[in-house]
PDB file of C-alpha atoms and ligand atoms in Angstrom:
ATOM      1  CA  MET A   1       0.001  -0.001  -0.002  1.00 40.00           C
ATOM      2  CA  ALA A   2       1.315   3.511  -0.913  1.00 41.00           C
ATOM      3  CA  SER A   3       2.205   5.596   2.101  1.00 42.00           C
ATOM      4  CA  SER A   4       1.938   9.363   2.245  1.00 45.00           C
ATOM      5  CA  LYS A   5       4.940   9.486   4.567  1.00 46.00           C
ATOM      6  CA  PRO A   6       8.121  10.823   2.928  1.00 46.00           C
ATOM      7  CA  SER A   7      10.774   8.176   2.527  1.00 45.00           C
ATOM      8  CA  PRO A   8      13.234   8.222   5.468  1.00 45.00           C
ATOM      9  CA  ASP A   9      16.032   9.126   2.999  1.00 47.00           C
ATOM     10  CA  LEU A  10      14.327  12.156   1.619  1.00 45.00           C
ATOM     11  CA  ARG A  11      12.870  13.556   4.828  1.00 49.00           C
ATOM     12  CA  PRO A  12      16.041  15.068   6.388  1.00 49.00           C
ATOM     13  CA  ALA A  13      17.087  16.657   3.121  1.00 53.00           C
ATOM     14  CA  ARG A  14      13.626  18.193   2.670  1.00 52.00           C
ATOM     15  CA  LEU A  15      13.508  19.404   6.291  1.00 51.00           C
ATOM     16  CA  ASN A  16      16.926  20.824   5.852  1.00 61.00           C
ATOM     17  CA  ALA A  17      15.847  22.736   2.713  1.00 62.00           C
ATOM     18  CA  LEU A  18      12.749  24.021   4.460  1.00 66.00           C
ATOM     19  CA  GLY A  19      14.684  24.947   7.519  1.00 66.00           C
ATOM     20  CA  GLU A  20      17.171  26.872   5.366  1.00 67.00           C
ATOM     21  CA  PHE A  21      14.359  28.550   3.437  1.00 71.00           C
ATOM     22  CA  ALA A  22      12.665  29.688   6.706  1.00 72.00           C
ATOM     23  CA  ALA A  23      16.046  30.902   8.039  1.00 72.00           C
ATOM     24  CA  SER A  24      16.648  32.793   4.805  1.00 74.00           C
ATOM     25  CA  ILE A  25      13.314  34.595   5.008  1.00 78.00           C
ATOM     26  CA  ALA A  26      13.874  35.428   8.698  1.00 77.00           C
ATOM     27  CA  HIS A  27      17.288  36.685   7.865  1.00 77.00           C
ATOM     28  CA  GLU A  28      16.420  38.891   4.927  1.00 79.00           C
ATOM     29  CA  VAL A  29      13.354  40.433   6.532  1.00 84.00           C
ATOM     30  CA  LYS A  30      15.263  41.286   9.711  1.00 82.00           C
ATOM     31  CA  GLN A  31      17.419  43.784   7.919  1.00 80.00           C
ATOM     32  CA  PRO A  32      14.876  46.104   6.340  1.00 85.00           C
ATOM     33  CA  LEU A  33      12.713  45.748   9.497  1.00 89.00           C
ATOM     34  CA  ALA A  34      15.544  47.162  11.546  1.00 88.00           C
ATOM     35  CA  ALA A  35      15.692  50.145   9.150  1.00 88.00           C
ATOM     36  CA  VAL A  36      11.909  50.566   9.486  1.00 93.00           C
ATOM     37  CA  THR A  37      12.104  50.626  13.310  1.00 93.00           C
ATOM     38  CA  LEU A  38      15.056  52.978  13.475  1.00 92.00           C
ATOM     39  CA  ASN A  39      13.685  55.462  10.980  1.00 94.00           C
ATOM     40  CA  ALA A  40      10.141  55.349  12.357  1.00 96.00           C
ATOM     41  CA  GLU A  41      11.595  56.196  15.783  1.00 95.00           C
ATOM     42  CA  ALA A  42      13.610  59.027  14.221  1.00 95.00           C
ATOM     43  CA  CYS A  43      10.471  60.305  12.506  1.00 96.00           C
ATOM     44  CA  MET A  44       8.585  60.399  15.862  1.00 96.00           C
ATOM     45  CA  LYS A  45      11.511  62.315  17.414  1.00 96.00           C
ATOM     46  CA  TRP A  46      11.506  64.965  14.632  1.00 96.00           C
ATOM     47  CA  LEU A  47       7.702  65.339  14.961  1.00 96.00           C
ATOM     48  CA  ASP A  48       8.009  65.812  18.732  1.00 96.00           C
ATOM     49  CA  HIS A  49      10.644  68.411  18.251  1.00 95.00           C
ATOM     50  CA  ASP A  50       9.578  71.996  19.154  1.00 95.00           C
ATOM     51  CA  PRO A  51       8.904  73.274  16.526  1.00 95.00           C
ATOM     52  CA  PRO A  52       8.458  69.981  14.591  1.00 95.00           C
ATOM     53  CA  ARG A  53      11.213  69.316  12.000  1.00 96.00           C
ATOM     54  CA  LEU A  54       8.952  68.290   9.160  1.00 96.00           C
ATOM     55  CA  ASP A  55      11.806  68.068   6.614  1.00 95.00           C
ATOM     56  CA  GLN A  56      13.741  65.548   8.749  1.00 95.00           C
ATOM     57  CA  ALA A  57      10.536  63.600   9.644  1.00 96.00           C
ATOM     58  CA  ARG A  58       9.710  63.334   5.919  1.00 95.00           C
ATOM     59  CA  ALA A  59      13.245  62.114   5.121  1.00 94.00           C
ATOM     60  CA  ALA A  60      13.012  59.393   7.849  1.00 94.00           C
ATOM     61  CA  LEU A  61       9.544  58.419   6.599  1.00 94.00           C
ATOM     62  CA  GLN A  62      10.992  58.121   3.065  1.00 93.00           C
ATOM     63  CA  VAL A  63      13.490  55.518   4.355  1.00 92.00           C
ATOM     64  CA  VAL A  64      10.721  53.643   6.148  1.00 94.00           C
ATOM     65  CA  LEU A  65       8.850  53.443   2.845  1.00 92.00           C
ATOM     66  CA  GLN A  66      11.933  52.287   0.950  1.00 90.00           C
ATOM     67  CA  ALA A  67      12.778  49.685   3.588  1.00 89.00           C
ATOM     68  CA  SER A  68       9.235  48.211   3.593  1.00 89.00           C
ATOM     69  CA  VAL A  69       9.267  48.064  -0.239  1.00 88.00           C
ATOM     70  CA  ALA A  70      12.668  46.359  -0.028  1.00 85.00           C
ATOM     71  CA  ALA A  71      11.418  43.842   2.572  1.00 86.00           C
ATOM     72  CA  SER A  72       8.508  42.775   0.335  1.00 85.00           C
ATOM     73  CA  ALA A  73      10.746  42.570  -2.720  1.00 83.00           C
ATOM     74  CA  MET A  74      13.243  40.401  -0.782  1.00 80.00           C
ATOM     75  CA  VAL A  75      10.606  37.985   0.357  1.00 83.00           C
ATOM     76  CA  ARG A  76       9.299  37.736  -3.242  1.00 82.00           C
ATOM     77  CA  SER A  77      12.801  37.269  -4.521  1.00 79.00           C
ATOM     78  CA  LEU A  78      13.573  34.448  -2.014  1.00 77.00           C
ATOM     79  CA  HIS A  79      10.239  32.778  -2.895  1.00 78.00           C
ATOM     80  CA  GLY A  80      11.225  33.075  -6.517  1.00 78.00           C
ATOM     81  CA  MET A  81      14.636  31.498  -5.828  1.00 73.00           C
ATOM     82  CA  ALA A  82      13.002  28.653  -3.864  1.00 73.00           C
ATOM     83  CA  CYS A  83      10.645  27.964  -6.765  1.00 75.00           C
ATOM     84  CA  GLN A  84      13.502  28.267  -9.206  1.00 73.00           C
ATOM     85  CA  ALA A  85      11.707  31.042 -10.981  1.00 73.00           C
ATOM     86  CA  GLU A  86      13.610  33.039 -13.576  1.00 75.00           C
ATOM     87  CA  PRO A  87      15.311  36.021 -11.844  1.00 74.00           C
ATOM     88  CA  GLU A  88      14.236  39.466 -13.100  1.00 83.00           C
ATOM     89  CA  ARG A  89      17.441  40.655 -14.620  1.00 89.00           C
ATOM     90  CA  ASP A  90      18.187  43.939 -16.295  1.00 92.00           C
ATOM     91  CA  TRP A  91      21.161  46.127 -17.076  1.00 95.00           C
ATOM     92  CA  LEU A  92      21.723  48.010 -13.783  1.00 95.00           C
ATOM     93  CA  ILE A  93      24.006  50.989 -13.039  1.00 96.00           C
ATOM     94  CA  VAL A  94      25.911  49.342 -10.211  1.00 96.00           C
ATOM     95  CA  ASP A  95      26.811  52.560  -8.382  1.00 96.00           C
ATOM     96  CA  ASP A  96      23.164  53.574  -8.198  1.00 95.00           C
ATOM     97  CA  VAL A  97      22.216  50.231  -6.634  1.00 95.00           C
ATOM     98  CA  LEU A  98      25.018  50.677  -4.046  1.00 96.00           C
ATOM     99  CA  ARG A  99      23.751  54.188  -3.191  1.00 95.00           C
ATOM    100  CA  ASP A 100      20.213  52.780  -2.710  1.00 91.00           C
ATOM    101  CA  VAL A 101      21.463  50.115  -0.249  1.00 92.00           C
ATOM    102  CA  LEU A 102      23.402  52.691   1.737  1.00 93.00           C
ATOM    103  CA  GLN A 103      20.269  54.839   2.041  1.00 88.00           C
ATOM    104  CA  LEU A 104      18.704  52.014   4.057  1.00 88.00           C
ATOM    105  CA  LEU A 105      21.657  51.580   6.385  1.00 90.00           C
ATOM    106  CA  ARG A 106      22.706  55.181   7.114  1.00 90.00           C
ATOM    107  CA  GLY A 107      20.604  55.347  10.350  1.00 88.00           C
ATOM    108  CA  GLU A 108      22.229  52.234  11.647  1.00 90.00           C
ATOM    109  CA  LEU A 109      25.702  53.436  10.776  1.00 94.00           C
ATOM    110  CA  ARG A 110      25.082  56.699  12.677  1.00 93.00           C
ATOM    111  CA  GLN A 111      23.638  54.777  15.646  1.00 92.00           C
ATOM    112  CA  HIS A 112      26.821  52.686  16.022  1.00 95.00           C
ATOM    113  CA  ALA A 113      29.182  55.642  15.289  1.00 96.00           C
ATOM    114  CA  ILE A 114      30.605  53.952  12.173  1.00 97.00           C
ATOM    115  CA  SER A 115      32.240  56.164   9.595  1.00 97.00           C
ATOM    116  CA  LEU A 116      31.543  55.251   6.000  1.00 97.00           C
ATOM    117  CA  GLY A 117      33.868  55.583   3.037  1.00 97.00           C
ATOM    118  CA  GLU A 118      32.125  55.583  -0.300  1.00 97.00           C
ATOM    119  CA  GLU A 119      34.490  55.025  -3.230  1.00 97.00           C
ATOM    120  CA  PHE A 120      32.391  54.492  -6.244  1.00 97.00           C
ATOM    121  CA  THR A 121      34.419  54.649  -9.476  1.00 96.00           C
ATOM    122  CA  LEU A 122      32.235  52.650 -11.920  1.00 95.00           C
ATOM    123  CA  GLY A 123      30.162  55.610 -13.149  1.00 93.00           C
ATOM    124  CA  ASN A 124      27.957  54.249 -15.933  1.00 93.00           C
ATOM    125  CA  TYR A 125      29.247  50.664 -15.939  1.00 95.00           C
ATOM    126  CA  GLN A 126      26.354  48.215 -15.784  1.00 96.00           C
ATOM    127  CA  LEU A 127      25.800  44.721 -14.632  1.00 96.00           C
ATOM    128  CA  PHE A 128      23.092  42.357 -15.980  1.00 95.00           C
ATOM    129  CA  ALA A 129      21.539  41.451 -12.678  1.00 94.00           C
ATOM    130  CA  ASP A 130      18.397  41.112 -10.591  1.00 91.00           C
ATOM    131  CA  ARG A 131      18.231  44.439  -8.726  1.00 91.00           C
ATOM    132  CA  VAL A 132      16.688  43.040  -5.529  1.00 88.00           C
ATOM    133  CA  GLN A 133      19.183  40.183  -5.341  1.00 90.00           C
ATOM    134  CA  LEU A 134      22.181  42.474  -5.877  1.00 93.00           C
ATOM    135  CA  MET A 135      20.826  44.710  -3.088  1.00 92.00           C
ATOM    136  CA  GLN A 136      20.437  41.679  -0.840  1.00 90.00           C
ATOM    137  CA  VAL A 137      24.061  40.666  -1.331  1.00 94.00           C
ATOM    138  CA  VAL A 138      25.499  44.091  -0.612  1.00 95.00           C
ATOM    139  CA  MET A 139      23.135  44.647   2.320  1.00 92.00           C
ATOM    140  CA  ASN A 140      24.193  41.292   3.856  1.00 93.00           C
ATOM    141  CA  LEU A 141      27.875  42.147   3.532  1.00 97.00           C
ATOM    142  CA  LEU A 142      27.334  45.592   5.048  1.00 96.00           C
ATOM    143  CA  ARG A 143      25.322  44.088   7.891  1.00 94.00           C
ATOM    144  CA  ASN A 144      28.064  41.643   8.677  1.00 96.00           C
ATOM    145  CA  ALA A 145      30.617  44.498   8.685  1.00 97.00           C
ATOM    146  CA  ILE A 146      28.365  46.493  11.105  1.00 96.00           C
ATOM    147  CA  GLU A 147      28.014  43.455  13.376  1.00 95.00           C
ATOM    148  CA  ALA A 148      31.785  42.957  13.384  1.00 96.00           C
ATOM    149  CA  LEU A 149      32.417  46.634  14.117  1.00 97.00           C
ATOM    150  CA  LYS A 150      30.146  46.607  17.184  1.00 94.00           C
ATOM    151  CA  ASP A 151      32.979  44.644  18.829  1.00 89.00           C
ATOM    152  CA  VAL A 152      35.490  47.497  18.282  1.00 96.00           C
ATOM    153  CA  HIS A 153      35.815  49.840  21.314  1.00 96.00           C
ATOM    154  CA  ASP A 154      39.520  50.895  21.173  1.00 94.00           C
ATOM    155  CA  ARG A 155      39.638  52.704  17.777  1.00 94.00           C
ATOM    156  CA  PRO A 156      37.318  54.506  15.442  1.00 93.00           C
ATOM    157  CA  ARG A 157      34.908  52.214  13.577  1.00 97.00           C
ATOM    158  CA  ALA A 158      35.301  52.387   9.831  1.00 96.00           C
ATOM    159  CA  LEU A 159      33.602  50.767   6.909  1.00 97.00           C
ATOM    160  CA  ALA A 160      34.191  51.302   3.208  1.00 97.00           C
ATOM    161  CA  LEU A 161      32.097  50.331   0.169  1.00 98.00           C
ATOM    162  CA  ARG A 162      33.985  50.410  -3.096  1.00 98.00           C
ATOM    163  CA  SER A 163      33.253  49.801  -6.710  1.00 98.00           C
ATOM    164  CA  ALA A 164      35.907  49.610  -9.448  1.00 97.00           C
ATOM    165  CA  LEU A 165      37.007  47.806 -12.585  1.00 96.00           C
ATOM    166  CA  VAL A 166      39.795  45.429 -11.511  1.00 96.00           C
ATOM    167  CA  ASP A 167      41.531  42.949 -13.840  1.00 93.00           C
ATOM    168  CA  ASP A 168      38.850  43.561 -16.458  1.00 92.00           C
ATOM    169  CA  ALA A 169      36.090  42.570 -14.068  1.00 96.00           C
ATOM    170  CA  LEU A 170      33.533  44.609 -12.319  1.00 97.00           C
ATOM    171  CA  ARG A 171      34.313  44.542  -8.581  1.00 98.00           C
ATOM    172  CA  ILE A 172      32.358  45.561  -5.480  1.00 98.00           C
ATOM    173  CA  SER A 173      34.208  45.446  -2.141  1.00 98.00           C
ATOM    174  CA  VAL A 174      33.076  45.845   1.426  1.00 98.00           C
ATOM    175  CA  CYS A 175      35.941  46.509   3.885  1.00 98.00           C
ATOM    176  CA  ASP A 176      35.684  46.810   7.632  1.00 98.00           C
ATOM    177  CA  ASP A 177      38.308  47.311  10.325  1.00 96.00           C
ATOM    178  CA  GLY A 178      36.619  45.010  12.878  1.00 97.00           C
ATOM    179  CA  PRO A 179      38.224  41.964  14.483  1.00 96.00           C
ATOM    180  CA  GLY A 180      38.383  40.043  11.168  1.00 97.00           C
ATOM    181  CA  ILE A 181      37.805  36.382  10.481  1.00 97.00           C
ATOM    182  CA  PRO A 182      40.043  33.814  12.261  1.00 95.00           C
ATOM    183  CA  ALA A 183      41.985  31.800   9.698  1.00 94.00           C
ATOM    184  CA  SER A 184      40.650  28.556  11.168  1.00 95.00           C
ATOM    185  CA  LEU A 185      37.056  29.612  10.335  1.00 95.00           C
ATOM    186  CA  ALA A 186      37.593  31.255   6.935  1.00 95.00           C
ATOM    187  CA  ALA A 187      36.849  28.089   4.994  1.00 94.00           C
ATOM    188  CA  ARG A 188      33.451  27.666   6.677  1.00 96.00           C
ATOM    189  CA  ILE A 189      31.843  31.116   6.571  1.00 97.00           C
ATOM    190  CA  PHE A 190      29.885  30.478   3.338  1.00 96.00           C
ATOM    191  CA  GLU A 191      28.290  27.286   4.628  1.00 94.00           C
ATOM    192  CA  PRO A 192      24.561  27.543   5.266  1.00 90.00           C
ATOM    193  CA  LEU A 193      23.740  27.885   8.962  1.00 88.00           C
ATOM    194  CA  PHE A 194      27.360  28.466   9.975  1.00 93.00           C
ATOM    195  CA  THR A 195      27.528  31.264  12.456  1.00 94.00           C
ATOM    196  CA  THR A 196      29.679  32.483  15.340  1.00 95.00           C
ATOM    197  CA  ARG A 197      27.204  35.159  16.372  1.00 92.00           C
ATOM    198  CA  PRO A 198      24.684  34.775  19.165  1.00 89.00           C
ATOM    199  CA  GLY A 199      21.338  35.069  17.417  1.00 83.00           C
ATOM    200  CA  GLY A 200      22.799  34.766  13.945  1.00 87.00           C
ATOM    201  CA  THR A 201      21.090  32.434  11.419  1.00 85.00           C
ATOM    202  CA  GLY A 202      24.301  31.780   9.487  1.00 89.00           C
ATOM    203  CA  MET A 203      22.427  32.298   6.215  1.00 88.00           C
ATOM    204  CA  GLY A 204      23.730  35.672   5.180  1.00 91.00           C
ATOM    205  CA  LEU A 205      26.875  34.563   3.320  1.00 95.00           C
ATOM    206  CA  ALA A 206      25.233  31.409   2.000  1.00 93.00           C
ATOM    207  CA  ILE A 207      22.548  33.554   0.373  1.00 90.00           C
ATOM    208  CA  CYS A 208      25.176  35.964  -0.985  1.00 94.00           C
ATOM    209  CA  GLN A 209      27.177  33.090  -2.524  1.00 95.00           C
ATOM    210  CA  GLY A 210      24.064  31.516  -4.135  1.00 91.00           C
ATOM    211  CA  ILE A 211      23.033  34.835  -5.654  1.00 91.00           C
ATOM    212  CA  VAL A 212      26.482  35.819  -6.882  1.00 95.00           C
ATOM    213  CA  GLN A 213      27.151  32.424  -8.489  1.00 94.00           C
ATOM    214  CA  SER A 214      23.783  32.468 -10.235  1.00 91.00           C
ATOM    215  CA  HIS A 215      24.908  35.714 -11.828  1.00 93.00           C
ATOM    216  CA  GLY A 216      28.140  34.133 -13.062  1.00 94.00           C
ATOM    217  CA  GLY A 217      30.253  36.012 -10.524  1.00 97.00           C
ATOM    218  CA  CYS A 218      32.409  35.053  -7.546  1.00 97.00           C
ATOM    219  CA  ILE A 219      32.568  36.100  -3.962  1.00 98.00           C
ATOM    220  CA  TRP A 220      35.502  35.704  -1.526  1.00 97.00           C
ATOM    221  CA  SER A 221      36.899  37.160   1.596  1.00 97.00           C
ATOM    222  CA  GLU A 222      40.406  38.187   2.646  1.00 96.00           C
ATOM    223  CA  ALA A 223      41.972  39.714   5.746  1.00 96.00           C
ATOM    224  CA  GLY A 224      41.862  43.484   6.023  1.00 95.00           C
ATOM    225  CA  LEU A 225      45.033  45.461   6.769  1.00 90.00           C
ATOM    226  CA  PRO A 226      45.872  46.043   9.560  1.00 91.00           C
ATOM    227  CA  HIS A 227      42.519  44.815  10.944  1.00 91.00           C
ATOM    228  CA  GLY A 228      39.264  43.492   9.769  1.00 96.00           C
ATOM    229  CA  ALA A 229      37.747  41.690   6.839  1.00 98.00           C
ATOM    230  CA  VAL A 230      37.261  42.511   3.136  1.00 98.00           C
ATOM    231  CA  PHE A 231      34.625  40.870   0.994  1.00 98.00           C
ATOM    232  CA  HIS A 232      34.872  41.112  -2.818  1.00 98.00           C
ATOM    233  CA  LEU A 233      32.338  40.398  -5.460  1.00 98.00           C
ATOM    234  CA  SER A 234      33.596  40.160  -9.021  1.00 97.00           C
ATOM    235  CA  PHE A 235      31.692  39.860 -12.346  1.00 96.00           C
ATOM    236  CA  LYS A 236      33.337  39.460 -15.712  1.00 93.00           C
ATOM    237  CA  GLU A 237      30.178  40.257 -17.762  1.00 87.00           C
ATOM    238  CA  TYR A 238      29.444  43.945 -17.792  1.00 86.00           C
ATOM    239  CA  THR A 239      28.816  46.860 -20.113  1.00 89.00           C
ATOM    240  CA  LEU A 240      29.171  50.594 -20.310  1.00 87.00           C
ATOM    241  CA  TRP A 241      25.926  52.497 -20.524  1.00 84.00           C
ATOM    242  CA  THR A 242      25.857  55.081 -23.296  1.00 82.00           C
ATOM    243  CA  PRO A 243      22.914  57.309 -24.213  1.00 76.00           C
ATOM    244  CA  SER A 244      22.444  55.580 -27.573  1.00 69.00           C
ATOM    245  CA  ARG A 245      21.824  52.190 -25.807  1.00 53.00           C
ATOM    246  CA  SER A 246      18.871  53.519 -23.756  1.00 52.00           C
TER     247      SER A 246
HETATM  248  N1  ATP B   1      32.802  41.278   8.273  1.00 83.34           N
HETATM  249  C1  ATP B   1      33.003  40.170   9.076  1.00 83.34           C
HETATM  250  N2  ATP B   1      33.886  40.238  10.075  1.00 83.34           N
HETATM  251  C2  ATP B   1      34.145  39.118  10.887  1.00 83.34           C
HETATM  252  N3  ATP B   1      33.464  37.914  10.719  1.00 83.34           N
HETATM  253  C3  ATP B   1      32.560  37.875   9.699  1.00 83.34           C
HETATM  254  C4  ATP B   1      32.272  38.981   8.848  1.00 83.34           C
HETATM  255  N4  ATP B   1      31.341  38.570   7.993  1.00 83.34           N
HETATM  256  C5  ATP B   1      31.054  37.268   8.354  1.00 83.34           C
HETATM  257  N5  ATP B   1      31.790  36.844   9.329  1.00 83.34           N
HETATM  258  C6  ATP B   1      31.798  35.541   9.951  1.00 83.34           C
HETATM  259  O1  ATP B   1      31.064  34.669   9.064  1.00 83.34           O
HETATM  260  C7  ATP B   1      29.927  34.021   9.801  1.00 83.34           C
HETATM  261  C8  ATP B   1      28.849  33.758   8.812  1.00 83.34           C
HETATM  262  O2  ATP B   1      28.246  34.966   8.352  1.00 83.34           O
HETATM  263  P1  ATP B   1      26.706  34.979   7.845  1.00 83.34           P
HETATM  264  O3  ATP B   1      26.423  36.370   7.425  1.00 83.34           O
HETATM  265  O4  ATP B   1      26.491  33.854   6.951  1.00 83.34           O
HETATM  266  O5  ATP B   1      25.887  34.582   9.200  1.00 83.34           O
HETATM  267  P2  ATP B   1      25.765  35.496  10.530  1.00 83.34           P
HETATM  268  O6  ATP B   1      26.081  36.914  10.213  1.00 83.34           O
HETATM  269  O7  ATP B   1      26.528  34.826  11.607  1.00 83.34           O
HETATM  270  O8  ATP B   1      24.253  35.359  10.841  1.00 83.34           O
HETATM  271  P3  ATP B   1      23.115  36.349  10.255  1.00 83.34           P
HETATM  272  O9  ATP B   1      23.553  36.681   8.854  1.00 83.34           O
HETATM  273  O10 ATP B   1      21.902  35.571  10.353  1.00 83.34           O
HETATM  274  O11 ATP B   1      23.087  37.524  11.201  1.00 83.34           O
HETATM  275  C9  ATP B   1      29.659  34.977  10.916  1.00 83.34           C
HETATM  276  O12 ATP B   1      29.033  34.363  11.996  1.00 83.34           O
HETATM  277  C10 ATP B   1      31.063  35.454  11.283  1.00 83.34           C
HETATM  278  O13 ATP B   1      31.759  34.529  12.072  1.00 83.34           O
HETATM  279 MG1   MG B   2      25.254  37.868   8.456  1.00 83.34          MG
END
């Protein structure tokens, strides 16, 4: 007689996949939600100001709106990845996408006294990518850098986001001067569910790697000098936007 129970062999794999999917959603939603909370609080503060600072309140509310749109887009995107739907790719001006991500994190950077270096040199270079997925990757790397920098108390906290053409590939780099990644753990950080952080899901870098590889790119980390960690993304397929192509 046919049984509706999954075979014992398939069950752990399926549970694993479901567990990873649930962890991915929890992970991706946590980030924009943090931006919503922070900026909604800031908005209240500006409204309570005497006289109310409507310009600042509006700016904070604008970030709340962007973050909630980003959260829904990320859930849709993860659902699409889980169903193996075709990603929605387009030619994107990379530097514009990086600026949009930073917009969501500025409140948090201020809150943790982290100085930000923005070194965008790509100008009109474009990548054929899914916008939401590219934002997810950069956001995850920046979030990890922020987490790492929270442990720094004896020097200024610094973070840099860079874009450049390097060795004929389009490169995005996130550099922090936090405690860095111990050499003994470096090989494991991209494994799903691997985490050293209390409360971490360990899905951030696994999601990043999956997205970057599906775009034909690569992602790797190296030690920062003299401190910290550097994460690079590199893509060999790119183009330069010119007005005649639009
Ligand atoms: N910038 C960094 N500096 C130091 N260690 C890092 C950095 N980025 C990642 N790591 C290490 O890699 C591990 C895996 O990172 P990943 O983003 O996958 O998960 P997580 O950050 O621990 O959890 P979550 O993303 O759910 O918050 C981290 O626990 C940490 O040990
Ligand atoms: Mg993380």
